[in-house]
Amino acid sequence: MLKRLLKNAGRLNMILSASILVGVLATMLQLGILGLGFTALTHGFTRTPWLGLGVLALVGGFARFGEQYLGHLVAFKLLSRFRNQVYQKIITLAPAKLDHKRSSDLLKLIAQDIEQIEIFYAHTLSPIVIAVLVSILQVWLFWRVAPSLGLIALLAYLTIGGLLPLWQQRRMQQPALAFGQADQRHQRLASETVHGKFELQQYQAITQQRAKLDQATTAYWQANRQKMIRQDQQAGLMQLILVGYLFIFDLVVVLQQLPLMWLLLFPFTFGRVLALATLPGSLSGGLLAAQHLFDLLDETPAVAAQLTGAPLTTVQQGHFDQVTFQYPTRPDQMILNALNFQFKTGQRIGIIGTSGEGKSTIVKLLMRWYAPTTGQLTLNQAGIETYQLTTIHKTMNYVPQMAQIFSGSLRENLTLRKANFTDQQLWTVLDWVHLTEFVQGLPHQLDTTIGADVENLSAGEMQRLELARAFLHPSDVLILDEPTSNLDVLNEAMILAAVKQHYAGTVLIVTHRQSTLAICDQVYRLQNGQLTVPR
C-alpha cells in the first residue's frame, strides 16, 4: 500500500524530497535558536547573540513555511489526480460495474476517502523521514557531549517515534476498520433517507427508516468511542514514557556535572518524534481510504471497450441465440438459460415477467453492459462484440425505471449540454409528452433549475421528461425498462401514446404490468430464464 502511494507520486517525489530537506533545516535551526537563547541567558545579553537569533528565526520561519507549502502542494496535486482517475474509472466501469454499487459509497470515496489520503503525503511521509534524519543528527550531537546522553536520546527516539507507533498501529487496525464500516453505513442510510423522503412518506416507512438511522448513528458513535479510547490510551502511555526518559536524561546530566543547557534543550528535541507517535490513529484511516481508492481503480470493466471494431451505424435486426447468462457477482444463479429471441427494425416488443426474473438482464446484454456467459448475440447478423462499444450505445436509448434527473436547468437535462438543439426542438418533444403547459408555468421555463433534490417535479413528470430526452436524441432502438411501474394510469397512458405516435424505431418494453403492453405488436413472457409467447 505504502509503496503504491509513493509510486503514484512519480516526479512529485522530488518536491517531497525538497520538503524533507527544508523540514530538517527548520528543526535544526529551531534547536540552534534555543541553544543561542540559553547561551545568552547564561553569559549575559550581548549584541551578537541577538543578531544570530534574529537571523536563525527568519531563516527557520521560511524553512518551516517551505516544508508545509511543498508537502501540501504535493498532497493536493495528487488528490486532484486521484479524483480525475476515479471519475475516468467510473466512466470506464459504468454502467455494469456500478449497477451494484451505492452512489453514497462512491460519493464518500470521492469527497472523503481521497481527502484522507492527504494525511499520508502531507502529514506522514515527510514527517517520518524528517524525524529519522533529525533524530540521527540529535543523537550525534548528544553523543559528542557525552556518549551516555547520546544512548539515552537514541533509546527515547526509537521508543516514542518507532516502537510505540508500530505497536499502536496494530492495535488501531481493527477499531479503524470498524469505524470506517460504521461511518460508511451511516452515510449511506443518511443519503437514502434524504433522497428517498417522498417514497418514505408515500409508503409510511418513516418510523422504520428512522429506527435504522438511529441504530446506525449509535453504532457510529460506539465505533468512534472505541477508536478514541485506543488513541487516548496510547497518548497517556507516550507521556509516561517521555517523562521517564526525561528524568533519566536529567539525572545523567546532573551526575556527570554537564552544562545545564543540555538538560533544558533535550525536551525540545522530541517535536518530530512526538508527531510520529500520534500518527497511527489518523494514518490507519488514511490507509483504509487508500485501500478503497485502489480497490475501485483496480476493477476491470464487465465488458472491455472495443476500439478497433466496426462502427454500428444502424440496428436493422437483433438475435439472441442460445444465450445463457450469470452475473459475475452471483455465479451460482442462472438468470438466462439457452434464451432465443429476435427482433427487426420498427417492431414494438414487450417482455413481461415477475420481478427478479431477469427481464432487465436481456436489455443489458443488448446494450453490451454485459457479455453473454455462453451463446451468441448478433446485431445485423454480426456478433455484437465486433462493434465499437460507443457506437452501440449511440444507436440505443435507454429509459430506466427510476428517471435520471440531474441538478441543472430543464434545458440541460434535455440536451445533456449539447448545443445543437433549438428551442423549437425542445418544445416539440415536450409537447409530445404533454409537458408544454407544465414547463411554460415554471418560473424560468426551459431554464428553470430542476434536480433530484428540487421539489418541482412529480414522478410522472420526471418519467415523461426522461422520455422527451430520449425522443430528442435520435436512436434506432428505444428501451423502456419498467417505464410505468411507479406511475398512475393517466401518466402511463400519456407515455405509451407518445411512444406509439412519435417513435418510429424498434421499441423494447420490459414490464410486469399487462397494461403497459397495449402498444406492443409482439409480447414474450420470461420464465425460468427462457422467453415464450403467452397464449
PDB file of N, CA and C in Angstrom, residues 264-331:
ATOM      1  N   LEU A 264      18.065  21.521  29.547  1.00  0.00           N
ATOM      2  CA  LEU A 264      16.942  22.341  29.094  1.00  0.00           C
ATOM      3  C   LEU A 264      16.602  22.081  27.627  1.00  0.00           C
ATOM      4  N   LEU A 265      17.607  21.710  26.836  1.00  0.00           N
ATOM      5  CA  LEU A 265      17.409  21.537  25.400  1.00  0.00           C
ATOM      6  C   LEU A 265      16.729  20.209  25.056  1.00  0.00           C
ATOM      7  N   PHE A 266      16.995  19.168  25.826  1.00  0.00           N
ATOM      8  CA  PHE A 266      16.539  17.818  25.484  1.00  0.00           C
ATOM      9  C   PHE A 266      15.023  17.712  25.272  1.00  0.00           C
ATOM     10  N   PRO A 267      14.172  18.277  26.126  1.00  0.00           N
ATOM     11  CA  PRO A 267      12.719  18.141  25.896  1.00  0.00           C
ATOM     12  C   PRO A 267      12.260  18.711  24.555  1.00  0.00           C
ATOM     13  N   PHE A 268      12.977  19.735  24.057  1.00  0.00           N
ATOM     14  CA  PHE A 268      12.559  20.369  22.805  1.00  0.00           C
ATOM     15  C   PHE A 268      12.961  19.560  21.571  1.00  0.00           C
ATOM     16  N   THR A 269      13.730  18.495  21.754  1.00  0.00           N
ATOM     17  CA  THR A 269      14.154  17.681  20.611  1.00  0.00           C
ATOM     18  C   THR A 269      13.130  16.612  20.247  1.00  0.00           C
ATOM     19  N   PHE A 270      12.036  16.546  20.996  1.00  0.00           N
ATOM     20  CA  PHE A 270      11.048  15.494  20.745  1.00  0.00           C
ATOM     21  C   PHE A 270       9.921  15.940  19.812  1.00  0.00           C
ATOM     22  N   GLY A 271      10.000  17.161  19.295  1.00  0.00           N
ATOM     23  CA  GLY A 271       8.903  17.665  18.468  1.00  0.00           C
ATOM     24  C   GLY A 271       8.557  16.760  17.304  1.00  0.00           C
ATOM     25  N   ARG A 272       9.587  16.303  16.598  1.00  0.00           N
ATOM     26  CA  ARG A 272       9.341  15.469  15.418  1.00  0.00           C
ATOM     27  C   ARG A 272       8.895  14.053  15.778  1.00  0.00           C
ATOM     28  N   VAL A 273       9.500  13.446  16.783  1.00  0.00           N
ATOM     29  CA  VAL A 273       9.132  12.070  17.123  1.00  0.00           C
ATOM     30  C   VAL A 273       7.769  12.011  17.810  1.00  0.00           C
ATOM     31  N   LEU A 274       7.392  13.069  18.524  1.00  0.00           N
ATOM     32  CA  LEU A 274       6.057  13.097  19.129  1.00  0.00           C
ATOM     33  C   LEU A 274       4.974  13.112  18.052  1.00  0.00           C
ATOM     34  N   ALA A 275       5.269  13.779  16.931  1.00  0.00           N
ATOM     35  CA  ALA A 275       4.313  13.790  15.822  1.00  0.00           C
ATOM     36  C   ALA A 275       4.112  12.385  15.265  1.00  0.00           C
ATOM     37  N   LEU A 276       5.190  11.588  15.247  1.00  0.00           N
ATOM     38  CA  LEU A 276       5.080  10.210  14.767  1.00  0.00           C
ATOM     39  C   LEU A 276       4.244   9.358  15.713  1.00  0.00           C
ATOM     40  N   ALA A 277       4.350   9.632  16.999  1.00  0.00           N
ATOM     41  CA  ALA A 277       3.630   8.825  17.988  1.00  0.00           C
ATOM     42  C   ALA A 277       2.119   8.958  17.849  1.00  0.00           C
ATOM     43  N   THR A 278       1.654  10.070  17.299  1.00  0.00           N
ATOM     44  CA  THR A 278       0.209  10.283  17.161  1.00  0.00           C
ATOM     45  C   THR A 278      -0.310   9.898  15.775  1.00  0.00           C
ATOM     46  N   LEU A 279       0.583   9.395  14.914  1.00  0.00           N
ATOM     47  CA  LEU A 279       0.174   9.085  13.552  1.00  0.00           C
ATOM     48  C   LEU A 279      -0.780   7.895  13.412  1.00  0.00           C
ATOM     49  N   PRO A 280      -0.608   6.805  14.175  1.00  0.00           N
ATOM     50  CA  PRO A 280      -1.421   5.616  13.899  1.00  0.00           C
ATOM     51  C   PRO A 280      -2.915   5.868  13.835  1.00  0.00           C
ATOM     52  N   GLY A 281      -3.430   6.727  14.707  1.00  0.00           N
ATOM     53  CA  GLY A 281      -4.869   6.966  14.710  1.00  0.00           C
ATOM     54  C   GLY A 281      -5.360   7.554  13.407  1.00  0.00           C
ATOM     55  N   SER A 282      -4.641   8.561  12.888  1.00  0.00           N
ATOM     56  CA  SER A 282      -5.063   9.195  11.646  1.00  0.00           C
ATOM     57  C   SER A 282      -4.590   8.421  10.422  1.00  0.00           C
ATOM     58  N   LEU A 283      -3.398   7.825  10.510  1.00  0.00           N
ATOM     59  CA  LEU A 283      -2.856   7.105   9.364  1.00  0.00           C
ATOM     60  C   LEU A 283      -3.675   5.867   9.035  1.00  0.00           C
ATOM     61  N   SER A 284      -4.209   5.197  10.057  1.00  0.00           N
ATOM     62  CA  SER A 284      -5.000   3.993   9.806  1.00  0.00           C
ATOM     63  C   SER A 284      -6.214   4.315   8.944  1.00  0.00           C
ATOM     64  N   GLY A 285      -6.844   5.459   9.229  1.00  0.00           N
ATOM     65  CA  GLY A 285      -7.976   5.876   8.400  1.00  0.00           C
ATOM     66  C   GLY A 285      -7.545   6.232   6.995  1.00  0.00           C
ATOM     67  N   GLY A 286      -6.363   6.870   6.858  1.00  0.00           N
ATOM     68  CA  GLY A 286      -5.849   7.219   5.540  1.00  0.00           C
ATOM     69  C   GLY A 286      -5.520   5.997   4.704  1.00  0.00           C
ATOM     70  N   LEU A 287      -4.925   4.976   5.328  1.00  0.00           N
ATOM     71  CA  LEU A 287      -4.594   3.747   4.601  1.00  0.00           C
ATOM     72  C   LEU A 287      -5.856   2.986   4.205  1.00  0.00           C
ATOM     73  N   LEU A 288      -6.863   3.007   5.073  1.00  0.00           N
ATOM     74  CA  LEU A 288      -8.132   2.362   4.736  1.00  0.00           C
ATOM     75  C   LEU A 288      -8.795   3.079   3.561  1.00  0.00           C
ATOM     76  N   ALA A 289      -8.705   4.410   3.562  1.00  0.00           N
ATOM     77  CA  ALA A 289      -9.251   5.183   2.446  1.00  0.00           C
ATOM     78  C   ALA A 289      -8.494   4.875   1.158  1.00  0.00           C
ATOM     79  N   ALA A 290      -7.165   4.750   1.252  1.00  0.00           N
ATOM     80  CA  ALA A 290      -6.365   4.400   0.079  1.00  0.00           C
ATOM     81  C   ALA A 290      -6.741   3.021  -0.452  1.00  0.00           C
ATOM     82  N   GLN A 291      -7.049   2.095   0.459  1.00  0.00           N
ATOM     83  CA  GLN A 291      -7.467   0.756   0.037  1.00  0.00           C
ATOM     84  C   GLN A 291      -8.772   0.825  -0.746  1.00  0.00           C
ATOM     85  N   HIS A 292      -9.720   1.652  -0.277  1.00  0.00           N
ATOM     86  CA  HIS A 292     -10.980   1.821  -1.001  1.00  0.00           C
ATOM     87  C   HIS A 292     -10.717   2.397  -2.395  1.00  0.00           C
ATOM     88  N   LEU A 293      -9.811   3.371  -2.469  1.00  0.00           N
ATOM     89  CA  LEU A 293      -9.494   4.000  -3.750  1.00  0.00           C
ATOM     90  C   LEU A 293      -8.900   2.994  -4.722  1.00  0.00           C
ATOM     91  N   PHE A 294      -7.887   2.261  -4.275  1.00  0.00           N
ATOM     92  CA  PHE A 294      -7.200   1.335  -5.172  1.00  0.00           C
ATOM     93  C   PHE A 294      -8.085   0.143  -5.538  1.00  0.00           C
ATOM     94  N   ASP A 295      -9.003  -0.234  -4.644  1.00  0.00           N
ATOM     95  CA  ASP A 295      -9.945  -1.306  -4.981  1.00  0.00           C
ATOM     96  C   ASP A 295     -10.788  -0.908  -6.191  1.00  0.00           C
ATOM     97  N   LEU A 296     -11.219   0.365  -6.217  1.00  0.00           N
ATOM     98  CA  LEU A 296     -12.009   0.832  -7.355  1.00  0.00           C
ATOM     99  C   LEU A 296     -11.151   0.942  -8.610  1.00  0.00           C
ATOM    100  N   LEU A 297      -9.950   1.526  -8.473  1.00  0.00           N
ATOM    101  CA  LEU A 297      -9.082   1.722  -9.634  1.00  0.00           C
ATOM    102  C   LEU A 297      -8.621   0.401 -10.233  1.00  0.00           C
ATOM    103  N   ASP A 298      -8.573  -0.657  -9.425  1.00  0.00           N
ATOM    104  CA  ASP A 298      -8.111  -1.961  -9.914  1.00  0.00           C
ATOM    105  C   ASP A 298      -9.223  -2.782 -10.558  1.00  0.00           C
ATOM    106  N   GLU A 299     -10.458  -2.322 -10.445  1.00  0.00           N
ATOM    107  CA  GLU A 299     -11.555  -3.079 -11.045  1.00  0.00           C
ATOM    108  C   GLU A 299     -11.466  -3.032 -12.564  1.00  0.00           C
ATOM    109  N   THR A 300     -11.858  -4.116 -13.192  1.00  0.00           N
ATOM    110  CA  THR A 300     -11.881  -4.190 -14.653  1.00  0.00           C
ATOM    111  C   THR A 300     -13.324  -4.102 -15.132  1.00  0.00           C
ATOM    112  N   PRO A 301     -13.558  -3.484 -16.294  1.00  0.00           N
ATOM    113  CA  PRO A 301     -14.930  -3.376 -16.803  1.00  0.00           C
ATOM    114  C   PRO A 301     -15.531  -4.751 -17.061  1.00  0.00           C
ATOM    115  N   ALA A 302     -16.839  -4.840 -16.926  1.00  0.00           N
ATOM    116  CA  ALA A 302     -17.520  -6.105 -17.206  1.00  0.00           C
ATOM    117  C   ALA A 302     -17.348  -6.499 -18.665  1.00  0.00           C
ATOM    118  N   VAL A 303     -17.292  -5.483 -19.541  1.00  0.00           N
ATOM    119  CA  VAL A 303     -17.062  -5.705 -20.969  1.00  0.00           C
ATOM    120  C   VAL A 303     -15.990  -4.732 -21.420  1.00  0.00           C
ATOM    121  N   ALA A 304     -14.910  -5.256 -21.995  1.00  0.00           N
ATOM    122  CA  ALA A 304     -13.830  -4.395 -22.468  1.00  0.00           C
ATOM    123  C   ALA A 304     -14.307  -3.598 -23.675  1.00  0.00           C
ATOM    124  N   ALA A 305     -13.951  -2.311 -23.693  1.00  0.00           N
ATOM    125  CA  ALA A 305     -14.351  -1.449 -24.803  1.00  0.00           C
ATOM    126  C   ALA A 305     -13.659  -1.891 -26.087  1.00  0.00           C
ATOM    127  N   GLN A 306     -14.442  -2.088 -27.142  1.00  0.00           N
ATOM    128  CA  GLN A 306     -13.900  -2.479 -28.443  1.00  0.00           C
ATOM    129  C   GLN A 306     -13.612  -1.200 -29.229  1.00  0.00           C
ATOM    130  N   LEU A 307     -12.313  -0.890 -29.382  1.00  0.00           N
ATOM    131  CA  LEU A 307     -11.923   0.362 -30.023  1.00  0.00           C
ATOM    132  C   LEU A 307     -11.611   0.187 -31.503  1.00  0.00           C
ATOM    133  N   THR A 308     -11.276  -1.032 -31.903  1.00  0.00           N
ATOM    134  CA  THR A 308     -10.836  -1.262 -33.282  1.00  0.00           C
ATOM    135  C   THR A 308     -11.893  -1.955 -34.131  1.00  0.00           C
ATOM    136  N   GLY A 309     -13.066  -2.231 -33.534  1.00  0.00           N
ATOM    137  CA  GLY A 309     -14.101  -2.930 -34.286  1.00  0.00           C
ATOM    138  C   GLY A 309     -14.810  -2.021 -35.269  1.00  0.00           C
ATOM    139  N   ALA A 310     -15.806  -2.582 -35.928  1.00  0.00           N
ATOM    140  CA  ALA A 310     -16.578  -1.824 -36.903  1.00  0.00           C
ATOM    141  C   ALA A 310     -17.577  -0.921 -36.192  1.00  0.00           C
ATOM    142  N   PRO A 311     -17.825   0.277 -36.726  1.00  0.00           N
ATOM    143  CA  PRO A 311     -18.840   1.140 -36.113  1.00  0.00           C
ATOM    144  C   PRO A 311     -20.239   0.627 -36.441  1.00  0.00           C
ATOM    145  N   LEU A 312     -21.134   0.711 -35.470  1.00  0.00           N
ATOM    146  CA  LEU A 312     -22.528   0.324 -35.673  1.00  0.00           C
ATOM    147  C   LEU A 312     -23.315   1.589 -36.002  1.00  0.00           C
ATOM    148  N   THR A 313     -23.751   1.700 -37.245  1.00  0.00           N
ATOM    149  CA  THR A 313     -24.434   2.920 -37.674  1.00  0.00           C
ATOM    150  C   THR A 313     -25.949   2.810 -37.573  1.00  0.00           C
ATOM    151  N   THR A 314     -26.471   1.593 -37.690  1.00  0.00           N
ATOM    152  CA  THR A 314     -27.913   1.386 -37.597  1.00  0.00           C
ATOM    153  C   THR A 314     -28.191  -0.030 -37.112  1.00  0.00           C
ATOM    154  N   VAL A 315     -29.335  -0.216 -36.480  1.00  0.00           N
ATOM    155  CA  VAL A 315     -29.728  -1.542 -35.996  1.00  0.00           C
ATOM    156  C   VAL A 315     -30.963  -1.979 -36.784  1.00  0.00           C
ATOM    157  N   GLN A 316     -30.749  -2.922 -37.688  1.00  0.00           N
ATOM    158  CA  GLN A 316     -31.850  -3.419 -38.507  1.00  0.00           C
ATOM    159  C   GLN A 316     -32.488  -4.670 -37.913  1.00  0.00           C
ATOM    160  N   GLN A 317     -31.675  -5.450 -37.194  1.00  0.00           N
ATOM    161  CA  GLN A 317     -32.208  -6.646 -36.561  1.00  0.00           C
ATOM    162  C   GLN A 317     -31.267  -7.099 -35.453  1.00  0.00           C
ATOM    163  N   GLY A 318     -31.802  -7.868 -34.524  1.00  0.00           N
ATOM    164  CA  GLY A 318     -31.011  -8.428 -33.442  1.00  0.00           C
ATOM    165  C   GLY A 318     -31.448  -9.852 -33.161  1.00  0.00           C
ATOM    166  N   HIS A 319     -30.506 -10.658 -32.653  1.00  0.00           N
ATOM    167  CA  HIS A 319     -30.809 -12.078 -32.451  1.00  0.00           C
ATOM    168  C   HIS A 319     -30.052 -12.609 -31.239  1.00  0.00           C
ATOM    169  N   PHE A 320     -30.794 -13.151 -30.283  1.00  0.00           N
ATOM    170  CA  PHE A 320     -30.218 -13.879 -29.150  1.00  0.00           C
ATOM    171  C   PHE A 320     -30.278 -15.369 -29.504  1.00  0.00           C
ATOM    172  N   ASP A 321     -29.140 -16.012 -29.594  1.00  0.00           N
ATOM    173  CA  ASP A 321     -29.080 -17.412 -29.997  1.00  0.00           C
ATOM    174  C   ASP A 321     -28.501 -18.265 -28.870  1.00  0.00           C
ATOM    175  N   GLN A 322     -29.381 -19.008 -28.168  1.00  0.00           N
ATOM    176  CA  GLN A 322     -28.966 -19.908 -27.089  1.00  0.00           C
ATOM    177  C   GLN A 322     -28.124 -19.163 -26.034  1.00  0.00           C
ATOM    178  N   VAL A 323     -28.595 -17.986 -25.667  1.00  0.00           N
ATOM    179  CA  VAL A 323     -27.840 -17.143 -24.734  1.00  0.00           C
ATOM    180  C   VAL A 323     -28.083 -17.592 -23.292  1.00  0.00           C
ATOM    181  N   THR A 324     -26.997 -17.838 -22.598  1.00  0.00           N
ATOM    182  CA  THR A 324     -27.023 -18.153 -21.168  1.00  0.00           C
ATOM    183  C   THR A 324     -26.257 -17.068 -20.436  1.00  0.00           C
ATOM    184  N   PHE A 325     -26.761 -16.679 -19.263  1.00  0.00           N
ATOM    185  CA  PHE A 325     -26.076 -15.600 -18.542  1.00  0.00           C
ATOM    186  C   PHE A 325     -26.186 -15.782 -17.040  1.00  0.00           C
ATOM    187  N   GLN A 326     -25.068 -15.515 -16.372  1.00  0.00           N
ATOM    188  CA  GLN A 326     -24.993 -15.457 -14.910  1.00  0.00           C
ATOM    189  C   GLN A 326     -24.220 -14.198 -14.543  1.00  0.00           C
ATOM    190  N   TYR A 327     -24.704 -13.464 -13.569  1.00  0.00           N
ATOM    191  CA  TYR A 327     -23.992 -12.267 -13.128  1.00  0.00           C
ATOM    192  C   TYR A 327     -22.673 -12.666 -12.466  1.00  0.00           C
ATOM    193  N   PRO A 328     -21.597 -11.905 -12.720  1.00  0.00           N
ATOM    194  CA  PRO A 328     -20.300 -12.230 -12.106  1.00  0.00           C
ATOM    195  C   PRO A 328     -20.355 -12.277 -10.580  1.00  0.00           C
ATOM    196  N   THR A 329     -21.234 -11.461  -9.987  1.00  0.00           N
ATOM    197  CA  THR A 329     -21.341 -11.448  -8.523  1.00  0.00           C
ATOM    198  C   THR A 329     -22.199 -12.593  -7.988  1.00  0.00           C
ATOM    199  N   ARG A 330     -22.922 -13.268  -8.898  1.00  0.00           N
ATOM    200  CA  ARG A 330     -23.773 -14.401  -8.494  1.00  0.00           C
ATOM    201  C   ARG A 330     -23.573 -15.563  -9.470  1.00  0.00           C
ATOM    202  N   PRO A 331     -22.379 -16.139  -9.489  1.00  0.00           N
ATOM    203  CA  PRO A 331     -22.075 -17.165 -10.494  1.00  0.00           C
ATOM    204  C   PRO A 331     -22.886 -18.444 -10.346  1.00  0.00           C
TER     205      PRO A 331
END
